[in-house]
Tab-separated table of C-alpha atoms in Angstrom:
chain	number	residue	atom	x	y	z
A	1	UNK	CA	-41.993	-119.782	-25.167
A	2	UNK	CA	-43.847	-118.068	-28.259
A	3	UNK	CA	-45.802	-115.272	-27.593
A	4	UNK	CA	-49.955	-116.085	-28.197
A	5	UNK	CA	-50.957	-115.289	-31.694
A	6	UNK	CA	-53.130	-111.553	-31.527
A	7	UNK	CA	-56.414	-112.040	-31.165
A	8	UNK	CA	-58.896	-111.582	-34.114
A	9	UNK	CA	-60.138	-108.255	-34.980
A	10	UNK	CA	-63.974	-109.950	-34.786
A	11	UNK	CA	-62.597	-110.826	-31.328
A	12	UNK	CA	-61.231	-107.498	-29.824
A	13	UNK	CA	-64.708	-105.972	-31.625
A	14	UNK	CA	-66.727	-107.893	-29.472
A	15	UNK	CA	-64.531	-107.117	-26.660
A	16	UNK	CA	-64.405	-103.302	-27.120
A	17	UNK	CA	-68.454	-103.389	-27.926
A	18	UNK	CA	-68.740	-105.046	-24.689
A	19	UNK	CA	-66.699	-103.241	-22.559
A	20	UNK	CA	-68.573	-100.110	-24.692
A	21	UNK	CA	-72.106	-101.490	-23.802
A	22	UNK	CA	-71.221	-102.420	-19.839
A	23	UNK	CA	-70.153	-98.526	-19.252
A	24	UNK	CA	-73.314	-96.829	-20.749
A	25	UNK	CA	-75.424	-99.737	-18.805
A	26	UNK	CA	-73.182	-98.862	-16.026
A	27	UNK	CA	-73.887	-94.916	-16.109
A	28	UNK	CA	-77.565	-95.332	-16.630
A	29	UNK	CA	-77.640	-97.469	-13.548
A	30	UNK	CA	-75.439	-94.812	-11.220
A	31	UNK	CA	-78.153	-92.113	-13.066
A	32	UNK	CA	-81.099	-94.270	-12.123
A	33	UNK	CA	-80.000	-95.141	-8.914
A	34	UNK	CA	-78.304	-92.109	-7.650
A	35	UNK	CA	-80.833	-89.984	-8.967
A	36	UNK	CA	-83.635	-91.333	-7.137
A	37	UNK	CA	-81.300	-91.381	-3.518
A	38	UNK	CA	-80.521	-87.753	-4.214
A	39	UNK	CA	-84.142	-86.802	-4.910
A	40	UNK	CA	-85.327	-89.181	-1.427
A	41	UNK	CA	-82.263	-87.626	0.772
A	42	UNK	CA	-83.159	-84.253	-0.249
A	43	UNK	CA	-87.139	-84.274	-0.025
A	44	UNK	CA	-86.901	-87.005	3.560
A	45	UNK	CA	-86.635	-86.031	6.480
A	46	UNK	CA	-83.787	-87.526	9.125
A	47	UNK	CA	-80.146	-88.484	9.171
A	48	UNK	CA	-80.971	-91.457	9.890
A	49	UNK	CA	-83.384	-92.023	7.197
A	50	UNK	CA	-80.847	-90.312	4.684
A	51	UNK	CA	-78.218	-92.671	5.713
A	52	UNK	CA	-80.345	-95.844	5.466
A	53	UNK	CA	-81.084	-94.241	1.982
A	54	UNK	CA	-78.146	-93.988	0.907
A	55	UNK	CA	-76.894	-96.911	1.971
A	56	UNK	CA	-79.862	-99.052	-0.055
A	57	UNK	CA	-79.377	-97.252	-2.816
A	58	UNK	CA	-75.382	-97.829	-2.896
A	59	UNK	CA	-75.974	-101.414	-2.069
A	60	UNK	CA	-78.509	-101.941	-4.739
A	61	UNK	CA	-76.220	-100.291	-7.278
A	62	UNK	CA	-73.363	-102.559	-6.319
A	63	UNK	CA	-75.448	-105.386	-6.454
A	64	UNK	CA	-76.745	-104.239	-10.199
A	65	UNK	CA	-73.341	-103.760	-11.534
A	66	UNK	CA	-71.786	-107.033	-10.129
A	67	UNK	CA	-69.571	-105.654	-8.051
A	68	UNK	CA	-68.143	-107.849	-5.049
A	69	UNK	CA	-67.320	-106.614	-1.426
A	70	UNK	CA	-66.026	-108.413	1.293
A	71	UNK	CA	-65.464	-106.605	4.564
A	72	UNK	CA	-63.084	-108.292	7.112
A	73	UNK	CA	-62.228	-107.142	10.571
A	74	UNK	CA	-64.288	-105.627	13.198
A	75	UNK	CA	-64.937	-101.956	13.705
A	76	UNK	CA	-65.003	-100.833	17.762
A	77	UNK	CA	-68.656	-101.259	19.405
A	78	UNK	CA	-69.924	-98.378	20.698
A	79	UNK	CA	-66.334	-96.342	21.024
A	80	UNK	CA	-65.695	-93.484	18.543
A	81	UNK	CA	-63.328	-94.015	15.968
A	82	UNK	CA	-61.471	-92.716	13.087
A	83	UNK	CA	-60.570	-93.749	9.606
A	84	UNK	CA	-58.804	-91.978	7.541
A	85	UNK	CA	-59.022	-92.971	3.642
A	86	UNK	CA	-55.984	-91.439	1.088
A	87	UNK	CA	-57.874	-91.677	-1.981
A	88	UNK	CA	-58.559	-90.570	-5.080
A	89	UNK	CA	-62.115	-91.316	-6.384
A	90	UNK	CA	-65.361	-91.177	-4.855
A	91	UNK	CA	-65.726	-94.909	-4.889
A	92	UNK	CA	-63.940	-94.989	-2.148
A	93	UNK	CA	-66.958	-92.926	-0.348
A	94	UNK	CA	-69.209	-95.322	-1.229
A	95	UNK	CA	-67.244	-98.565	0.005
A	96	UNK	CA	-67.122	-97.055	3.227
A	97	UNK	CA	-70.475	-95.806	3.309
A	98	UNK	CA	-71.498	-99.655	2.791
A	99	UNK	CA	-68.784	-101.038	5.013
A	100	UNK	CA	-69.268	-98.825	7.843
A	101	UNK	CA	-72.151	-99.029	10.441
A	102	UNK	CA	-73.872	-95.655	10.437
A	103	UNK	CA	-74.360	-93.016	10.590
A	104	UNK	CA	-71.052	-91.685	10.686
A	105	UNK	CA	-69.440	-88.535	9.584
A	106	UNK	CA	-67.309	-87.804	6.289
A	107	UNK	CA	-65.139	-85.028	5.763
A	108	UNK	CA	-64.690	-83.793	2.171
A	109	UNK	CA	-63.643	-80.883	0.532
A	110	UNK	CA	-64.991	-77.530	0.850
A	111	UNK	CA	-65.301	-77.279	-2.715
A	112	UNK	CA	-67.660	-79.625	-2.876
A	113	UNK	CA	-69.919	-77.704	-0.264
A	114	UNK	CA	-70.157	-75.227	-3.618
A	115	UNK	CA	-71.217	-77.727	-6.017
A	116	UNK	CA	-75.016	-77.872	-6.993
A	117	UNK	CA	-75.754	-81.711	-6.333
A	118	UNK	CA	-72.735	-82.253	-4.613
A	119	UNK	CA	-73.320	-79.923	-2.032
A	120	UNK	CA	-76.820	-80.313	-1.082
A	121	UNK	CA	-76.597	-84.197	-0.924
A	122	UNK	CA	-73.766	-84.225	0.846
A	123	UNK	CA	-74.903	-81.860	3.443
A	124	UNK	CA	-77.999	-84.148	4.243
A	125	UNK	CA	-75.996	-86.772	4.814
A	126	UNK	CA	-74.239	-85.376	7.744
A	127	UNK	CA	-71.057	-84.529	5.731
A	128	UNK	CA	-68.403	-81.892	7.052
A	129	UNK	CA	-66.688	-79.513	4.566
A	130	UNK	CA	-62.927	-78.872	5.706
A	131	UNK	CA	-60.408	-76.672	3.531
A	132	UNK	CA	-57.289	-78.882	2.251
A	133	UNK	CA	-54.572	-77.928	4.103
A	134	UNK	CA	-56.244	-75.750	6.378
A	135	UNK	CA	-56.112	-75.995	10.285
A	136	UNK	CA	-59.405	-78.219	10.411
A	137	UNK	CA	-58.467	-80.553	7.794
């Protein structure tokens, strides 16, 4: 079978210009968005209220960007629990934060704990700093 002829270069233009366009649209809409849950977590008081922030504000920016989730399985009622997540983005933060009923409590990096809207954010959100490796990690 012949391989497909390459597209046009009008055609990988468009495609690059669009792919361009949907990442600046993309970061404006995490700045937007993210900006206005930091400033509400940090000025509100409440975990609760911070986690309810947070989670509208994730859930509206997944909405905004298009971005599907489907959830399938059932977590235990009422019983504590633990998940532990291997990964390697902060995505995966958010996923959970919208997947999970809350509030619940993350464990991140103590290097984050340092960082200047890292920290604080993550702080008011209930989050526990742990040192890689260390004997509370």
């Amino acid at each position: 079978m012949p391989s497909p002829a390459p597209a046009p270069p009008c055609a990988a233009l468009a495609r690059a210009s669009a792919a361009w366009l949907y990442a600046g649209y993309a970061w404006l809409a995490t700045a937007a968005i993210g900006g206005t849950a930091w400033l509400l977590v940090a000025t509100l008081p409440g975990l609760r209220v911070h986690w309810a922030t947070t989670r509208a504000a994730g859930g509206l920016l997944r909405r905004v960007l298009g971005i599907p989730l489907h959830v399938t399985g059932q977590f235990p009622g009422g019983a504590p629990f633990v998940i532990v997540a291997n990964h390697a983005s902060f995505i995966d933060g958010l996923v959970l934060l919208l997947a999970l009923p809350g509030p619940v409590r993350f464990a991140a990096a103590q290097r984050f704990a340092r960082q200047r809207l890292a920290g604080p954010f993550l702080r008011r959100i209930g989050c526990e700093f742990v040192q890689p490796g260390g004997p509370d990690a």
